Amino acid sequence: MKTREDYENEEREEFMRLVLPVARHEVGHWLMAERQGFIPQDIEITIIDYQGSHSAGAVVNLACSLTSIAGVQDYLRRRIQILYSGAIAEALDDCNQVNNDRAIYLWKFGNAENDRKAADDLLQLLRSVTYELPTSDAEMQQQLDTIVSELWSSAIEFTQQEHAAIGALANAIAKRVTSLGKCYVYSAEEIRQQLEAADWPKRPRKS
């Protein structure tokens, strides 16, 4: 016969299954922002109901100086990869590989709506400062597809490379979230301390 503790453990495991994908998504944004030379700050998560509704975000300081077209192009490329990395990190499988079909599904139909809208706008701007004016809709789409393919693949490569850090941070954050309706904050300082404790590789930041 199950004890009260058994039922409580099952309930907690079920709740963790709701929280973990959200935490993994936000950690994906955070780590990519760090690697791309921006300054990521706190991660905030609120689980609203047991159907998985939530409010969450990884706050990132995006301030920089843009004094040339090349600088604008570089900024947009880095920014778009940050947006991609949430859904992609959420799609890491048990073998620490990104399930690309799953990532695309999450990007199009999951909880990445705000990321997707922002990325679509930035992609159009990046296309405009990278290519000449297209002569047809088909040419414009080909230009966009070329950019998307490169940046999506780069974000997948980064996510798989950093799977250990993503998993460890997501688990640590998810364990803190224990009830509905409360905003839980995992500070940038805590994240960096955990990365240092885990001897996260100090790969050079992009700038």
XYZ file of N, CA and C in Angstrom:
621
model
N 0.842 -1.199 0.000
C 0.000 0.000 0.000
C 0.880 1.252 0.000
N 0.493 2.213 -0.815
C 1.254 3.451 -0.892
C 1.082 4.276 0.372
N 2.163 4.884 0.762
C 2.119 5.760 1.922
C 1.872 7.199 1.465
N 1.626 8.053 2.431
C 1.460 9.481 2.121
C 2.708 10.023 1.436
N 3.863 9.564 1.903
C 5.119 10.015 1.299
C 5.216 9.583 -0.160
N 4.740 8.367 -0.475
C 4.745 7.893 -1.857
C 3.918 8.814 -2.748
N 2.711 9.157 -2.283
C 1.845 10.031 -3.063
C 2.459 11.414 -3.236
N 3.079 11.931 -2.192
C 3.707 13.248 -2.268
C 4.879 13.238 -3.240
N 5.642 12.142 -3.239
C 6.764 12.024 -4.171
C 6.271 11.950 -5.614
N 5.197 11.219 -5.842
C 4.629 11.125 -7.181
C 4.120 12.479 -7.657
N 3.484 13.203 -6.744
C 2.974 14.529 -7.094
C 4.125 15.472 -7.438
N 5.200 15.384 -6.667
C 6.361 16.231 -6.925
C 7.013 15.872 -8.257
N 7.108 14.587 -8.569
C 7.691 14.174 -9.841
C 6.847 14.664 -11.017
N 5.535 14.614 -10.852
C 4.641 15.102 -11.899
C 4.820 16.607 -12.092
N 4.946 17.326 -10.988
C 5.146 18.768 -11.074
C 6.485 19.086 -11.743
N 7.511 18.310 -11.438
C 8.824 18.507 -12.059
C 8.756 18.313 -13.565
N 7.902 17.411 -14.012
C 7.753 17.185 -15.446
C 7.163 18.406 -16.144
N 6.408 19.203 -15.406
C 5.895 20.458 -15.955
C 6.979 21.530 -15.984
N 7.766 21.563 -14.915
C 8.717 22.661 -14.740
C 9.982 22.488 -15.579
N 10.474 21.267 -15.705
C 11.769 21.035 -16.352
C 11.862 21.580 -17.780
N 10.872 21.339 -18.645
C 10.990 21.897 -19.996
C 11.053 23.422 -20.001
N 10.320 24.048 -19.092
C 10.343 25.507 -18.998
C 11.728 25.981 -18.564
N 12.274 25.316 -17.550
C 13.608 25.677 -17.065
C 14.662 25.450 -18.142
N 14.569 24.336 -18.851
C 15.544 24.038 -19.904
C 15.479 25.096 -21.013
N 14.268 25.511 -21.342
C 14.068 26.540 -22.364
C 14.781 27.835 -21.971
N 14.561 28.281 -20.740
C 15.150 29.553 -20.303
C 16.663 29.449 -20.138
N 17.143 28.317 -19.677
C 18.595 28.121 -19.562
C 19.240 28.140 -20.945
N 18.557 27.582 -21.941
C 19.075 27.631 -23.307
C 19.288 29.061 -23.764
N 18.297 29.931 -23.515
C 18.458 31.354 -23.831
C 19.637 31.952 -23.079
N 19.701 31.667 -21.776
C 20.699 32.300 -20.904
C 22.118 31.967 -21.346
N 22.374 30.680 -21.565
C 23.731 30.270 -21.920
C 24.133 30.779 -23.297
N 23.199 30.791 -24.238
C 23.528 31.318 -25.562
C 23.809 32.815 -25.481
N 23.027 33.540 -24.685
C 23.275 34.981 -24.524
C 24.670 35.226 -23.952
N 25.045 34.423 -22.959
C 26.379 34.533 -22.364
C 27.458 34.295 -23.407
N 27.285 33.251 -24.190
C 28.298 32.894 -25.184
C 28.363 33.921 -26.319
N 27.260 34.585 -26.591
C 27.215 35.552 -27.684
C 27.678 36.942 -27.265
N 28.139 37.072 -26.025
C 28.727 38.334 -25.612
C 27.784 39.317 -24.963
N 26.538 38.913 -24.745
C 25.592 39.765 -24.026
C 25.702 39.469 -22.526
N 24.903 40.157 -21.733
C 24.964 39.976 -20.284
C 23.626 39.440 -19.789
N 23.498 38.113 -19.679
C 22.252 37.544 -19.156
C 22.138 37.789 -17.658
N 20.919 38.002 -17.211
C 20.686 38.309 -15.807
C 19.857 37.193 -15.169
N 18.759 37.517 -14.499
C 18.012 36.498 -13.765
C 17.099 35.673 -14.668
N 16.784 34.469 -14.218
C 15.750 33.640 -14.826
C 14.555 33.611 -13.881
N 13.377 33.877 -14.423
C 12.152 33.891 -13.629
C 11.157 32.887 -14.198
N 10.515 32.130 -13.314
C 9.532 31.129 -13.742
C 8.331 31.152 -12.807
N 7.136 31.205 -13.408
C 5.879 31.049 -12.674
C 5.065 29.974 -13.374
N 4.733 28.900 -12.679
C 3.846 27.873 -13.222
C 2.429 28.235 -12.806
N 1.557 28.396 -13.774
C 0.216 28.924 -13.500
C -0.774 27.823 -13.167
N -0.716 26.693 -13.891
C -1.660 25.614 -13.617
C -1.028 24.276 -13.973
N -1.757 23.196 -13.664
C -1.222 21.853 -13.884
C -1.334 21.410 -15.345
N -1.846 22.276 -16.207
C -1.842 21.994 -17.640
C -0.568 22.520 -18.301
N 0.264 23.153 -17.512
C 1.546 23.624 -18.043
C 1.592 25.085 -18.414
N 0.493 25.816 -18.214
C 0.532 27.252 -18.487
C 1.564 27.900 -17.575
N 2.318 28.830 -18.116
C 3.381 29.427 -17.327
C 3.774 30.798 -17.853
N 4.497 31.510 -17.038
C 5.143 32.760 -17.430
C 6.609 32.619 -17.064
N 7.485 32.863 -18.022
C 8.901 32.647 -17.746
C 9.744 33.542 -18.638
N 10.969 33.790 -18.207
C 11.866 34.592 -19.017
C 13.282 34.573 -18.487
N 14.215 34.708 -19.416
C 15.620 34.899 -19.070
C 15.953 36.338 -19.451
N 16.165 37.176 -18.455
C 16.424 38.590 -18.707
C 17.842 38.748 -19.274
N 17.957 39.512 -20.369
C 19.262 39.702 -21.012
C 19.479 41.185 -21.292
N 20.631 41.689 -20.891
C 21.023 43.064 -21.218
C 21.610 43.046 -22.624
N 20.904 43.691 -23.561
C 21.298 43.642 -24.971
C 22.032 44.896 -25.425
N 22.391 45.764 -24.485
C 23.028 47.034 -24.846
C 24.347 46.786 -25.582
N 24.545 47.524 -26.678
C 25.797 47.432 -27.425
C 25.894 48.642 -28.352
N 27.040 48.807 -28.956
C 27.263 49.903 -29.898
C 27.227 49.352 -31.316
N 26.380 49.944 -32.153
C 26.246 49.508 -33.543
C 26.559 50.687 -34.452
N 27.759 50.694 -35.030
C 28.201 51.850 -35.812
C 28.471 51.517 -37.277
N 28.115 50.291 -37.674
C 28.345 49.896 -39.063
C 27.341 48.833 -39.457
N 27.178 48.640 -40.757
C 26.296 47.582 -41.250
C 26.797 46.216 -40.790
N 28.103 46.023 -40.808
C 28.666 44.744 -40.359
C 28.336 44.508 -38.890
N 28.378 45.569 -38.095
C 28.033 45.445 -36.686
C 26.578 45.087 -36.485
N 25.708 45.687 -37.296
C 24.282 45.381 -37.229
C 24.038 43.929 -37.619
N 24.692 43.477 -38.679
C 24.541 42.085 -39.114
C 24.957 41.122 -38.010
N 26.104 41.396 -37.395
C 26.606 40.526 -36.342
C 25.664 40.507 -35.147
N 25.169 41.665 -34.763
C 24.231 41.757 -33.641
C 22.974 40.936 -33.918
N 22.424 41.090 -35.110
C 21.194 40.375 -35.453
C 21.410 38.866 -35.465
N 22.527 38.431 -35.980
C 22.818 36.996 -36.017
C 22.912 36.432 -34.610
N 23.582 37.149 -33.722
C 23.717 36.687 -32.345
C 22.366 36.686 -31.635
N 21.608 37.744 -31.864
C 20.300 37.875 -31.202
C 19.341 36.768 -31.645
N 19.324 36.448 -32.922
C 18.426 35.413 -33.439
C 18.796 34.050 -32.855
N 20.085 33.770 -32.725
C 20.491 32.486 -32.144
C 20.045 32.359 -30.686
N 20.055 33.467 -29.966
C 19.544 33.439 -28.589
C 18.073 33.055 -28.591
N 17.301 33.633 -29.491
C 15.872 33.324 -29.569
C 15.639 31.866 -29.944
N 16.424 31.333 -30.864
C 16.289 29.937 -31.269
C 16.597 28.968 -30.120
N 17.521 29.348 -29.257
C 18.105 28.383 -28.323
C 17.154 27.898 -27.240
N 16.068 28.627 -26.981
C 15.111 28.159 -25.992
C 14.415 26.880 -26.434
N 13.761 26.925 -27.582
C 13.059 25.749 -28.095
C 14.033 24.613 -28.381
N 15.224 24.950 -28.864
C 16.207 23.921 -29.187
C 16.683 23.207 -27.919
N 16.934 23.965 -26.857
C 17.350 23.335 -25.596
C 16.246 22.459 -25.024
N 15.015 22.872 -25.221
C 13.871 22.094 -24.750
C 13.786 20.750 -25.459
N 14.382 20.665 -26.653
C 14.291 19.454 -27.468
C 15.484 18.519 -27.299
N 16.338 18.782 -26.311
C 17.421 17.825 -26.030
C 16.829 16.485 -25.590
N 17.349 15.390 -26.146
C 16.824 14.080 -25.781
C 17.712 13.411 -24.733
N 17.406 12.178 -24.395
C 18.139 11.464 -23.340
C 19.574 11.153 -23.730
N 19.884 11.247 -25.019
C 21.249 11.013 -25.483
C 22.023 12.320 -25.657
N 21.420 13.420 -25.161
C 22.037 14.750 -25.215
C 22.215 15.256 -26.635
N 21.333 14.796 -27.505
C 21.271 15.297 -28.867
C 19.957 16.062 -29.041
N 19.974 17.059 -29.887
C 18.752 17.805 -30.160
C 17.905 17.032 -31.164
N 16.670 16.759 -30.781
C 15.700 16.172 -31.702
C 15.183 17.313 -32.575
N 15.696 17.404 -33.790
C 15.404 18.570 -34.625
C 13.916 18.689 -34.949
N 13.260 17.560 -35.219
C 11.827 17.602 -35.504
C 11.057 18.145 -34.301
N 11.463 17.707 -33.131
C 10.830 18.200 -31.900
C 11.080 19.691 -31.708
N 12.316 20.116 -31.972
C 12.656 21.532 -31.831
C 11.827 22.390 -32.782
N 11.671 21.927 -34.015
C 10.878 22.680 -34.993
C 9.421 22.744 -34.560
N 8.910 21.629 -34.048
C 7.524 21.618 -33.556
C 7.353 22.613 -32.411
N 8.268 22.595 -31.455
C 8.183 23.515 -30.324
C 8.296 24.959 -30.784
N 9.148 25.202 -31.782
C 9.329 26.546 -32.312
C 8.046 27.048 -32.981
N 7.406 26.175 -33.716
C 6.216 26.595 -34.460
C 4.932 26.547 -33.643
N 4.821 25.544 -32.756
C 3.531 25.303 -32.094
C 3.612 25.247 -30.567
N 4.805 25.340 -30.013
C 4.963 25.247 -28.564
C 4.853 26.594 -27.877
N 5.658 26.770 -26.846
C 5.584 27.986 -26.039
C 6.603 29.035 -26.459
N 7.021 28.994 -27.727
C 8.043 29.923 -28.216
C 7.437 31.029 -29.081
N 6.151 31.304 -28.904
C 5.481 32.273 -29.785
C 6.163 33.639 -29.764
N 6.480 34.135 -28.585
C 7.127 35.447 -28.502
C 8.515 35.427 -29.123
N 9.256 34.346 -28.885
C 10.582 34.198 -29.507
C 10.451 34.187 -31.024
N 9.472 33.445 -31.515
C 9.300 33.308 -32.959
C 8.942 34.645 -33.618
N 8.045 35.391 -33.006
C 7.660 36.695 -33.567
C 8.848 37.643 -33.601
N 9.623 37.656 -32.514
C 10.798 38.526 -32.475
C 11.821 38.096 -33.527
N 12.050 36.785 -33.652
C 13.016 36.285 -34.621
C 12.584 36.600 -36.051
N 11.298 36.469 -36.339
C 10.808 36.760 -37.694
C 11.105 38.207 -38.088
N 10.894 39.126 -37.155
C 11.177 40.540 -37.438
C 12.676 40.764 -37.645
N 13.482 40.157 -36.786
C 14.931 40.331 -36.894
C 15.483 39.678 -38.160
N 14.891 38.552 -38.564
C 15.326 37.882 -39.792
C 15.083 38.759 -41.020
N 13.952 39.411 -41.054
C 13.666 40.301 -42.187
C 14.663 41.449 -42.231
N 14.997 41.977 -41.066
C 15.977 43.062 -41.027
C 17.355 42.562 -41.440
N 17.743 41.382 -40.946
C 19.043 40.821 -41.322
C 19.105 40.548 -42.817
N 18.032 40.017 -43.367
C 18.006 39.785 -44.820
C 18.187 41.096 -45.579
N 17.545 42.157 -45.101
C 17.586 43.446 -45.788
C 18.976 44.069 -45.798
N 19.766 43.808 -44.740
C 21.103 44.406 -44.684
C 22.179 43.442 -45.180
N 21.749 42.275 -45.652
C 22.702 41.275 -46.143
C 22.627 41.109 -47.652
N 21.425 41.203 -48.207
C 21.216 40.952 -49.634
C 20.688 42.199 -50.344
N 20.867 42.189 -51.673
C 20.217 43.193 -52.508
C 18.708 42.950 -52.495
N 17.954 43.940 -52.916
C 16.497 43.818 -52.966
C 16.112 42.648 -53.876
N 15.333 41.691 -53.365
C 14.970 40.527 -54.195
C 14.026 40.929 -55.321
N 14.067 40.144 -56.386
C 13.216 40.431 -57.547
C 11.906 39.662 -57.505
N 11.757 38.766 -56.531
C 10.531 37.981 -56.421
C 10.367 37.490 -54.984
N 9.149 37.063 -54.670
C 8.899 36.488 -53.344
C 9.714 35.221 -53.135
N 9.877 34.450 -54.220
C 10.645 33.209 -54.122
C 12.100 33.495 -53.780
N 12.674 34.525 -54.388
C 14.056 34.877 -54.086
C 14.189 35.362 -52.640
N 13.219 36.159 -52.189
C 13.240 36.627 -50.800
C 13.193 35.453 -49.823
N 12.332 34.484 -50.122
C 12.223 33.323 -49.238
C 13.507 32.512 -49.243
N 14.155 32.408 -50.398
C 15.417 31.681 -50.480
C 16.483 32.358 -49.624
N 16.496 33.684 -49.640
C 17.436 34.430 -48.807
C 17.186 34.153 -47.326
N 15.922 34.209 -46.929
C 15.565 33.934 -45.537
C 15.926 32.505 -45.146
N 15.633 31.560 -46.041
C 15.924 30.153 -45.744
C 17.414 29.923 -45.534
N 18.235 30.603 -46.301
C 19.687 30.469 -46.166
C 20.150 30.947 -44.795
N 19.632 32.092 -44.360
C 20.000 32.635 -43.051
C 19.511 31.717 -41.934
N 18.249 31.303 -42.026
C 17.662 30.448 -40.993
C 18.436 29.146 -40.856
N 18.764 28.518 -41.970
C 19.469 27.239 -41.934
C 20.803 27.368 -41.206
N 21.541 28.419 -41.508
C 22.853 28.603 -40.886
C 22.729 28.863 -39.380
N 21.830 29.780 -38.996
C 21.735 30.171 -37.590
C 21.074 29.081 -36.746
N 20.104 28.389 -37.303
C 19.455 27.277 -36.585
C 20.471 26.158 -36.328
N 21.258 25.829 -37.348
C 22.270 24.775 -37.200
C 23.322 25.166 -36.170
N 23.707 26.433 -36.180
C 24.691 26.911 -35.211
C 24.151 26.819 -33.785
N 22.872 27.150 -33.610
C 22.256 27.069 -32.279
C 22.148 25.624 -31.804
N 21.859 24.708 -32.717
C 21.817 23.286 -32.357
C 23.198 22.810 -31.926
N 24.223 23.183 -32.671
C 25.584 22.767 -32.340
C 25.969 23.262 -30.941
N 25.670 24.514 -30.652
C 25.979 25.068 -29.334
C 25.235 24.325 -28.233
N 23.953 24.073 -28.449
C 23.123 23.419 -27.435
C 23.632 22.020 -27.122
N 24.012 21.273 -28.139
C 24.542 19.927 -27.903
C 25.891 19.989 -27.201
N 26.683 20.972 -27.541
C 27.978 21.138 -26.896
C 27.821 21.441 -25.409
N 26.776 22.187 -25.069
C 26.574 22.638 -23.690
C 25.468 21.846 -22.970
N 25.193 20.639 -23.409
C 24.085 19.863 -22.848
C 24.233 19.632 -21.351
N 25.469 19.417 -20.876
C 25.667 19.136 -19.452
C 25.289 20.342 -18.597
N 25.726 21.524 -19.009
C 25.390 22.742 -18.266
C 23.896 23.023 -18.321
N 23.283 22.814 -19.481
C 21.839 23.036 -19.614
C 21.072 22.112 -18.680
N 21.437 20.832 -18.669
C 20.741 19.877 -17.820
C 20.908 20.174 -16.342
N 22.136 20.486 -15.919
C 22.393 20.745 -14.500
C 21.673 21.994 -14.019
N 21.742 23.067 -14.797
C 21.082 24.310 -14.395
C 19.569 24.164 -14.396
N 19.033 23.505 -15.419
C 17.581 23.323 -15.496
C 17.067 22.532 -14.304
N 17.789 21.498 -13.915
C 17.380 20.706 -12.756
C 17.435 21.520 -11.469
N 18.490 22.305 -11.316
C 18.619 23.125 -10.114
C 17.493 24.148 -10.023
N 17.169 24.771 -11.141
C 16.097 25.774 -11.156
C 14.751 25.113 -10.915
N 14.515 23.976 -11.579
C 13.220 23.295 -11.449
C 12.961 22.846 -10.020
N 14.006 22.434 -9.307
C 13.829 21.990 -7.925
C 13.370 23.123 -7.012
N 13.689 24.348 -7.404
C 13.276 25.486 -6.587
C 11.790 25.798 -6.761
N 11.247 25.465 -7.913
C 9.846 25.778 -8.209
C 8.966 24.686 -7.595
N 8.227 25.028 -6.566
C 7.493 24.004 -5.811
C 5.993 24.224 -5.735
N 5.484 25.343 -6.241
C 4.044 25.582 -6.126
C 3.548 26.434 -7.281
N 2.250 26.408 -7.496
C 1.624 27.190 -8.551
C 1.503 28.659 -8.155
N 1.558 29.505 -9.184
C 1.212 30.908 -8.987
C 2.260 31.784 -8.357
N 3.406 31.232 -8.025
C 4.470 32.007 -7.389
C 5.612 32.201 -8.371
N 6.149 33.422 -8.423
C 7.290 33.704 -9.295
C 8.583 33.321 -8.580
N 9.295 32.371 -9.156
C 10.574 31.930 -8.602
C 11.705 32.546 -9.425
N 12.704 33.056 -8.738
C 13.819 33.734 -9.398
C 15.117 32.990 -9.116
N 15.859 32.720 -10.169
C 17.200 32.153 -10.051
C 18.142 33.217 -10.582
N 18.937 33.799 -9.705
C 19.713 34.983 -10.072
C 20.900 34.638 -10.966
N 21.355 35.664 -11.691
C 22.538 35.495 -12.539
C 23.746 35.101 -11.703
N 23.842 35.650 -10.508
C 24.952 35.301 -9.628
C 24.924 33.817 -9.263
N 23.738 33.298 -8.941
C 23.617 31.880 -8.611
C 23.991 31.011 -9.813
N 23.547 31.425 -10.989
C 23.849 30.653 -12.190
C 25.351 30.599 -12.424
N 26.001 31.748 -12.322
C 27.446 31.787 -12.567
C 28.212 30.998 -11.507
N 27.741 31.059 -10.266
C 28.389 30.276 -9.208
C 28.279 28.784 -9.487
N 27.119 28.355 -9.967
C 26.947 26.937 -10.258
C 27.808 26.520 -11.446
N 27.904 27.372 -12.451
C 28.752 27.064 -13.600
C 30.219 26.955 -13.187
N 30.652 27.853 -12.319
C 32.038 27.809 -11.846
C 32.292 26.546 -11.022
N 31.323 26.196 -10.176
C 31.473 24.996 -9.348
C 31.547 23.739 -10.200
N 30.840 23.765 -11.329
C 30.839 22.603 -12.230
C 31.984 22.661 -13.235
N 32.852 23.696 -13.103
C 33.994 23.859 -14.000
C 33.539 23.952 -15.453
N 32.521 24.786 -15.676
C 32.033 25.025 -17.039
C 33.180 25.553 -17.886
N 33.412 24.986 -19.050
C 34.537 25.424 -19.884
C 34.463 26.916 -20.192
N 35.563 27.612 -19.968
C 35.609 29.055 -20.223
C 35.927 29.305 -21.696
N 34.978 28.988 -22.554
C 35.178 29.254 -23.970
C 35.056 30.754 -24.217
N 35.788 31.300 -25.156
C 35.766 32.748 -25.384
C 34.358 33.219 -25.749
N 33.960 34.336 -25.165
C 32.708 34.964 -25.575
C 32.852 35.525 -26.973
N 31.770 35.490 -27.726
C 31.744 36.212 -28.988
C 31.497 37.677 -28.659
N 31.960 38.561 -29.523
C 31.759 39.994 -29.279
C 31.534 40.721 -30.573
